[in-house]
CSV table of C-alpha atoms in Angstrom, one decimal:
chain,number,residue,atom,x,y,z
A,811,UNK,CA,-21.9,-31.4,4.7
A,812,UNK,CA,-19.2,-28.7,4.8
A,813,UNK,CA,-18.1,-27.0,1.6
A,814,UNK,CA,-14.9,-28.0,-0.2
A,815,UNK,CA,-12.0,-25.8,1.0
A,816,UNK,CA,-11.6,-24.7,-2.7
A,817,UNK,CA,-15.1,-23.3,-2.6
A,818,UNK,CA,-14.9,-21.5,0.7
A,819,UNK,CA,-15.9,-17.9,0.0
A,820,UNK,CA,-12.9,-16.4,1.8
A,821,UNK,CA,-10.3,-18.8,0.5
A,822,UNK,CA,-9.0,-16.3,-2.0
A,823,UNK,CA,-8.6,-13.5,0.5
A,824,UNK,CA,-6.9,-15.8,2.9
A,825,UNK,CA,-4.4,-16.8,0.2
A,826,UNK,CA,-3.7,-13.1,-0.5
A,827,UNK,CA,-3.1,-12.3,3.1
A,828,UNK,CA,-0.8,-15.3,3.4
A,829,UNK,CA,1.0,-14.4,0.2
A,830,UNK,CA,1.5,-10.8,1.3
A,831,UNK,CA,3.1,-12.0,4.6
A,832,UNK,CA,5.3,-14.5,2.7
A,833,UNK,CA,6.5,-11.9,0.1
A,834,UNK,CA,7.3,-9.5,2.9
A,835,UNK,CA,9.2,-12.1,5.0
A,836,UNK,CA,11.1,-13.8,2.2
A,837,UNK,CA,10.9,-11.4,-0.9
A,838,UNK,CA,9.2,-12.5,-4.1
A,839,UNK,CA,12.1,-14.5,-5.4
A,840,UNK,CA,12.5,-16.6,-2.3
A,841,UNK,CA,8.9,-17.0,-1.2
A,842,UNK,CA,7.3,-20.3,-2.4
A,843,UNK,CA,3.9,-21.7,-3.0
A,844,UNK,CA,4.6,-24.0,0.0
A,845,UNK,CA,5.3,-20.9,2.2
A,846,UNK,CA,1.9,-19.5,1.1
A,847,UNK,CA,0.0,-22.7,1.6
A,848,UNK,CA,1.6,-23.2,5.0
A,849,UNK,CA,0.6,-19.7,6.1
A,850,UNK,CA,-3.0,-20.4,4.9
A,851,UNK,CA,-3.0,-23.8,6.6
A,852,UNK,CA,-4.0,-25.6,3.4
A,853,UNK,CA,-2.5,-27.5,0.6
A,854,UNK,CA,-0.8,-26.2,-2.5
A,855,UNK,CA,-3.8,-27.5,-4.4
A,856,UNK,CA,-6.0,-24.8,-2.8
A,857,UNK,CA,-3.5,-22.1,-3.9
A,858,UNK,CA,-3.3,-23.4,-7.5
A,859,UNK,CA,-7.1,-23.8,-7.6
A,860,UNK,CA,-7.3,-20.0,-7.4
A,861,UNK,CA,-4.1,-18.8,-9.1
A,862,UNK,CA,-2.0,-20.1,-12.0
A,863,UNK,CA,1.4,-19.1,-10.6
A,864,UNK,CA,3.3,-17.3,-7.9
A,865,UNK,CA,3.5,-14.2,-10.0
A,866,UNK,CA,-0.3,-14.2,-10.6
A,867,UNK,CA,-0.7,-14.2,-6.8
A,868,UNK,CA,1.8,-11.3,-6.6
A,869,UNK,CA,-0.3,-9.4,-9.1
A,870,UNK,CA,-3.5,-10.1,-7.1
A,871,UNK,CA,-1.8,-8.9,-3.8
A,872,UNK,CA,-0.6,-5.7,-5.6
A,873,UNK,CA,-4.1,-5.0,-6.9
A,874,UNK,CA,-5.7,-5.6,-3.5
A,875,UNK,CA,-3.1,-3.3,-1.9
A,876,UNK,CA,-3.9,-0.5,-4.3
A,877,UNK,CA,-7.6,-1.0,-3.9
A,878,UNK,CA,-7.4,-0.9,-0.1
A,879,UNK,CA,-5.3,2.3,0.2
A,880,UNK,CA,-7.4,4.1,-2.5
A,881,UNK,CA,-10.7,3.3,-0.7
A,882,UNK,CA,-9.1,4.6,2.5
A,883,UNK,CA,-7.8,7.9,1.1
A,884,UNK,CA,-10.1,8.9,-1.8
A,885,UNK,CA,-13.0,10.0,0.4
A,886,UNK,CA,-10.8,12.8,1.7
A,887,UNK,CA,-9.8,14.3,-1.6
A,888,UNK,CA,-13.0,16.5,-1.9
A,889,UNK,CA,-13.5,16.9,1.8
A,890,UNK,CA,-13.8,20.2,3.7
A,891,UNK,CA,-10.9,22.6,4.3
A,892,UNK,CA,-7.9,24.0,2.5
A,893,UNK,CA,-5.7,22.0,0.3
A,894,UNK,CA,-3.3,21.6,3.2
A,895,UNK,CA,-6.0,20.4,5.5
A,896,UNK,CA,-7.1,17.7,3.0
A,897,UNK,CA,-3.5,16.7,2.2
A,898,UNK,CA,-2.9,16.1,5.9
A,899,UNK,CA,-6.0,14.0,6.2
A,900,UNK,CA,-5.1,12.0,3.1
A,901,UNK,CA,-1.6,11.5,4.2
A,902,UNK,CA,-2.7,10.3,7.7
A,903,UNK,CA,-5.2,7.9,6.0
A,904,UNK,CA,-2.4,6.6,3.8
A,905,UNK,CA,-0.1,6.0,6.7
A,906,UNK,CA,-2.8,4.3,8.8
A,907,UNK,CA,-3.4,1.9,5.9
A,908,UNK,CA,0.3,1.2,5.5
A,909,UNK,CA,0.6,0.4,9.2
A,910,UNK,CA,-2.5,-1.8,9.2
A,911,UNK,CA,-1.7,-3.5,5.9
A,912,UNK,CA,2.1,-3.5,6.1
A,913,UNK,CA,2.7,-6.7,4.2
A,914,UNK,CA,0.5,-5.5,1.3
A,915,UNK,CA,2.5,-2.3,1.1
A,916,UNK,CA,5.8,-4.3,1.0
A,917,UNK,CA,4.5,-6.1,-2.1
A,918,UNK,CA,3.8,-2.8,-3.9
A,919,UNK,CA,7.2,-1.5,-3.0
A,920,UNK,CA,8.9,-4.7,-4.3
A,921,UNK,CA,7.2,-4.1,-7.6
A,922,UNK,CA,8.1,-0.4,-7.6
A,923,UNK,CA,11.7,-1.1,-6.7
A,924,UNK,CA,12.1,-3.7,-9.4
A,925,UNK,CA,12.6,-6.5,-6.9
A,926,UNK,CA,10.4,-8.9,-8.9
A,927,UNK,CA,12.5,-10.6,-11.4
A,928,UNK,CA,10.8,-13.3,-13.5
A,929,UNK,CA,10.0,-14.1,-17.1
A,930,UNK,CA,6.5,-12.7,-17.7
A,931,UNK,CA,3.8,-13.9,-20.0
A,932,UNK,CA,2.2,-11.2,-22.1
A,933,UNK,CA,-1.0,-11.2,-20.0
A,934,UNK,CA,1.1,-10.8,-16.8
A,935,UNK,CA,3.2,-8.0,-18.3
A,936,UNK,CA,-0.1,-6.2,-19.3
A,937,UNK,CA,-1.5,-6.7,-15.8
A,938,UNK,CA,1.6,-5.3,-14.2
A,939,UNK,CA,1.5,-2.3,-16.5
A,940,UNK,CA,-2.2,-1.7,-15.6
A,941,UNK,CA,-1.4,-1.9,-11.9
A,942,UNK,CA,1.5,0.6,-12.3
A,943,UNK,CA,-1.1,2.8,-14.0
A,944,UNK,CA,-3.3,2.6,-10.9
A,945,UNK,CA,-0.4,3.7,-8.8
A,946,UNK,CA,0.1,6.6,-11.2
A,947,UNK,CA,-3.5,7.6,-10.8
A,948,UNK,CA,-3.1,7.4,-7.0
A,949,UNK,CA,-0.1,9.8,-7.2
A,950,UNK,CA,-2.0,12.2,-9.4
A,951,UNK,CA,-4.8,12.3,-6.8
A,952,UNK,CA,-2.4,13.6,-4.2
A,953,UNK,CA,-0.8,16.0,-6.7
A,954,UNK,CA,-4.2,17.5,-7.5
A,955,UNK,CA,-4.7,18.4,-3.8
A,956,UNK,CA,-1.1,19.7,-3.6
A,957,UNK,CA,-1.9,22.0,-6.5
A,958,UNK,CA,-5.1,23.2,-4.9
A,959,UNK,CA,-3.2,23.9,-1.7
A,960,UNK,CA,-0.7,26.0,-3.6
A,961,UNK,CA,-3.5,27.8,-5.4
A,962,UNK,CA,-5.4,28.6,-2.1
A,963,UNK,CA,-2.2,29.7,-0.3
A,964,UNK,CA,-2.2,27.0,2.3
A,965,UNK,CA,0.9,25.4,0.8
A,966,UNK,CA,4.1,27.0,-0.4
A,967,UNK,CA,4.5,27.6,-4.1
A,968,UNK,CA,6.7,24.7,-4.9
A,969,UNK,CA,6.9,22.2,-7.7
A,970,UNK,CA,3.7,20.1,-7.2
A,971,UNK,CA,5.0,17.0,-8.8
A,972,UNK,CA,8.3,17.0,-6.8
A,973,UNK,CA,6.4,17.8,-3.6
A,974,UNK,CA,3.9,14.9,-4.2
A,975,UNK,CA,6.6,12.3,-5.0
A,976,UNK,CA,8.7,13.4,-2.0
A,977,UNK,CA,5.7,13.2,0.3
A,978,UNK,CA,4.6,9.8,-0.9
A,979,UNK,CA,8.1,8.3,-1.0
A,980,UNK,CA,8.6,9.4,2.6
A,981,UNK,CA,5.2,8.2,3.8
A,982,UNK,CA,6.0,4.8,2.2
A,983,UNK,CA,9.5,4.6,3.6
A,984,UNK,CA,7.9,4.1,7.1
A,985,UNK,CA,7.5,0.4,6.1
A,986,UNK,CA,11.3,0.1,6.5
A,987,UNK,CA,11.2,0.5,10.2
A,988,UNK,CA,7.6,0.3,11.4
A,989,UNK,CA,6.4,-2.9,13.0
A,990,UNK,CA,3.2,-3.2,15.1
A,991,UNK,CA,4.2,-3.5,18.8
A,992,UNK,CA,2.2,-6.1,20.8
A,993,UNK,CA,-0.4,-4.3,22.8
A,994,UNK,CA,-0.2,-1.1,20.7
A,995,UNK,CA,-3.7,0.4,20.6
A,996,UNK,CA,-5.4,1.8,17.6
A,997,UNK,CA,-5.2,5.3,19.2
A,998,UNK,CA,-1.5,5.0,19.5
A,999,UNK,CA,-1.1,3.9,15.9
A,1000,UNK,CA,-3.2,6.9,14.8
A,1001,UNK,CA,-1.2,9.3,17.0
A,1002,UNK,CA,2.0,8.0,15.4
A,1003,UNK,CA,0.6,8.5,11.9
A,1004,UNK,CA,-0.3,12.1,12.8
A,1005,UNK,CA,3.2,12.8,14.2
A,1006,UNK,CA,4.8,11.4,11.0
A,1007,UNK,CA,2.6,13.5,8.7
A,1008,UNK,CA,3.1,16.6,10.8
A,1009,UNK,CA,6.9,16.3,10.3
A,1010,UNK,CA,6.6,15.5,6.6
A,1011,UNK,CA,4.1,18.3,5.8
A,1012,UNK,CA,4.9,20.8,8.6
A,1013,UNK,CA,8.7,20.3,8.4
A,1014,UNK,CA,11.3,20.7,11.1
A,1015,UNK,CA,12.1,24.4,10.8
A,1016,UNK,CA,10.8,26.5,13.7
A,1017,UNK,CA,8.6,29.4,12.8
A,1018,UNK,CA,10.4,32.8,12.4
A,1019,UNK,CA,10.8,34.5,15.7
A,1020,UNK,CA,10.8,31.3,17.7
A,1021,UNK,CA,13.8,30.9,20.0
């Protein structure tokens, strides 16, 4: 006898994937539980079995997005090489995660840009603040490596906070135009991530003496 769909071990993750796609396609305000259920291929009952409301789903997608990108990037923070070397590796990992989990990143950006307008219950407001705190911790992780790069001379002596925010905002802006092309290989995606990071960290100015 097969398990009830509400008890399938991957039901929750399928709902999060479907919700991320729905929120990216329609925006939080216009996406509906019906859209999410349709994407999952299930009933609204399955969705409500796991989540109380659309905003609770949004919070869960936000939390999953932050967890995924942090797990991808954090191992490189204390890696080998100069501050710049590690910053490049972290930025590439961030960009690869964005490209592979594009819908999840859109959800985070909707929250950051204030595109989620709804009357929040106290527990939801507290959960949103906690998730924004996770995003702040993630930014501080990058800033620490920027500061170490400035200290070891591999990065210019600039304002570390400004540099970090500029870097991350530009890495994240790629979601405005990037869409996976059918047939695009993992190697091609990785090459694109490296090219983007090279421009953002290496800059456009030619070295002195180059004609």
